[in-house]
Coordinates of C-alpha atoms in Angstrom, one line a residue:
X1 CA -10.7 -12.3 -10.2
X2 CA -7.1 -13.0 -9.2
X3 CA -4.4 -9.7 -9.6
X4 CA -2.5 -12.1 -11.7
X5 CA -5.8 -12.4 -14.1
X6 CA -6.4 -8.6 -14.1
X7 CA -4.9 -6.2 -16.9
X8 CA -5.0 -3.4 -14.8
X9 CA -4.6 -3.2 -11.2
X10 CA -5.4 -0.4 -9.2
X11 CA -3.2 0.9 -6.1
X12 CA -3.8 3.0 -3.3
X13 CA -0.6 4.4 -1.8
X14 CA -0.7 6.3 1.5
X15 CA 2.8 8.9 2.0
X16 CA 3.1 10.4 4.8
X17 CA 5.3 13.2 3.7
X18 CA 8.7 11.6 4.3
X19 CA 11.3 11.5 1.3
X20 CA 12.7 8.2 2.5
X21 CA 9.2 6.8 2.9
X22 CA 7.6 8.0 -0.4
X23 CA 10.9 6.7 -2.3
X24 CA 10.0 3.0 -0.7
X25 CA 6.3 3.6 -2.2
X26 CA 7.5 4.9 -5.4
X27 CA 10.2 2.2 -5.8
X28 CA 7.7 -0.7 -5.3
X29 CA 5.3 1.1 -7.7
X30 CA 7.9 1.0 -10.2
X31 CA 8.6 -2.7 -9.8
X32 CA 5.1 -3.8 -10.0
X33 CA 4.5 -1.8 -13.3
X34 CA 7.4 -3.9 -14.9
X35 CA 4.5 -6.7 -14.7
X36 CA 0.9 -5.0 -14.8
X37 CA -0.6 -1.9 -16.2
X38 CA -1.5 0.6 -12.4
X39 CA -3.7 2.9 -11.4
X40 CA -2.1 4.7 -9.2
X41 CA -4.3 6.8 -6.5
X42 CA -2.1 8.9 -3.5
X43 CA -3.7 9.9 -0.3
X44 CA -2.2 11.6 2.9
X45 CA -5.2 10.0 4.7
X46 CA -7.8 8.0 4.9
X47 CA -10.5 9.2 2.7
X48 CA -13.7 7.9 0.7
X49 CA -12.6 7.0 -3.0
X50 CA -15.0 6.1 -5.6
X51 CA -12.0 3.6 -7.0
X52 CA -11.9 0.0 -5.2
X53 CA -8.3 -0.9 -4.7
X54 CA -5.9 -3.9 -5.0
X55 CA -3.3 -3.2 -3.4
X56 CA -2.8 -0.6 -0.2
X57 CA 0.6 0.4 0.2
X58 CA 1.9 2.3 2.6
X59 CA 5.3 3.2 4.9
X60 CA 5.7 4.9 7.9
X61 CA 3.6 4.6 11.1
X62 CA 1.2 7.8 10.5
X63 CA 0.3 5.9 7.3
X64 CA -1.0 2.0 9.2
X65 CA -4.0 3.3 10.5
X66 CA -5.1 5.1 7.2
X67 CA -4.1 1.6 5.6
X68 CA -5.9 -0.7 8.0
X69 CA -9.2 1.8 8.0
X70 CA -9.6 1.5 4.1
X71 CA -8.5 -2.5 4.4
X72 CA -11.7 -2.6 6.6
X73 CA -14.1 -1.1 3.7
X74 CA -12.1 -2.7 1.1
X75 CA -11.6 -6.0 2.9
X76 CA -10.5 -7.9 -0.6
X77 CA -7.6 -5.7 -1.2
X78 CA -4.1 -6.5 -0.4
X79 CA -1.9 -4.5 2.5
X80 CA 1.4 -4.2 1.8
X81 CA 3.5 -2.1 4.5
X82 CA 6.9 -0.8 4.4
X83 CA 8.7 -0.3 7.0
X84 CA 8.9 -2.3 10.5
X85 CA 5.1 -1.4 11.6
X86 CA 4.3 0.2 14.6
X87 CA 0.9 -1.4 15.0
X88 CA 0.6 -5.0 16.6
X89 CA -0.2 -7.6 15.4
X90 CA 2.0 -7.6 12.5
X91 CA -1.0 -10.2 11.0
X92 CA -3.0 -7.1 10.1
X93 CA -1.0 -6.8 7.1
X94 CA -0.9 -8.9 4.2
X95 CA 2.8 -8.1 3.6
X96 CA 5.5 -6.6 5.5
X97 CA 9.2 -5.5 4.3
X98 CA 11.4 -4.2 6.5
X99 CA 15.2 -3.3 4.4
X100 CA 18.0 -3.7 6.8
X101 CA 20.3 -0.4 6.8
X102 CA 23.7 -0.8 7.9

């Protein structure tokens, strides 16, 4: 089933602690629950979750590899990063913003 098809969607955002960082994830969140009920599950790190995600979100580089570990068990969710990310190849992501400051 397509997101656009679901009621409810179900997120997994990975903050790394930083106020600029979180206020991306939280910003995005906000937007995408204009247009779909969320389910909204934080983590710090990679963990095992009994919820199967969507979307990963995440933004800063301690938070790519958390992101890109529960991609690989999760393989049908979507990555979105925030942030320019440290890890190469950009590919590994599904989507990638990057504001311009300045």
């Amino acid at each position: 089933m397509s997101l656009k098809q679901k009621e409810e969607i179900t997120i997994w955002a990975f903050k790394d602690g930083k106020k600029g960082h979180e206020k991306q994830i939280n910003a995005l969140i906000s937007e995408l629950s204009q247009f779909k009920q969320l389910k909204v599950y934080e983590f710090n790190s990679w963990e095992v979750h009994s919820s199967k995600p969507d979307i990963i979100i995440g933004a800063g580089n301690n938070t790519h590899k958390h992101m890109l570990l529960a991609k690989k068990e999760h393989p049908t969710a979507k990555t979105i990063v925030l942030m320019k990310p440290s890890m190469r190849p950009t590919q590994w992501f599904d989507v990638g913003y990057s504001s311009r400051y300045g």
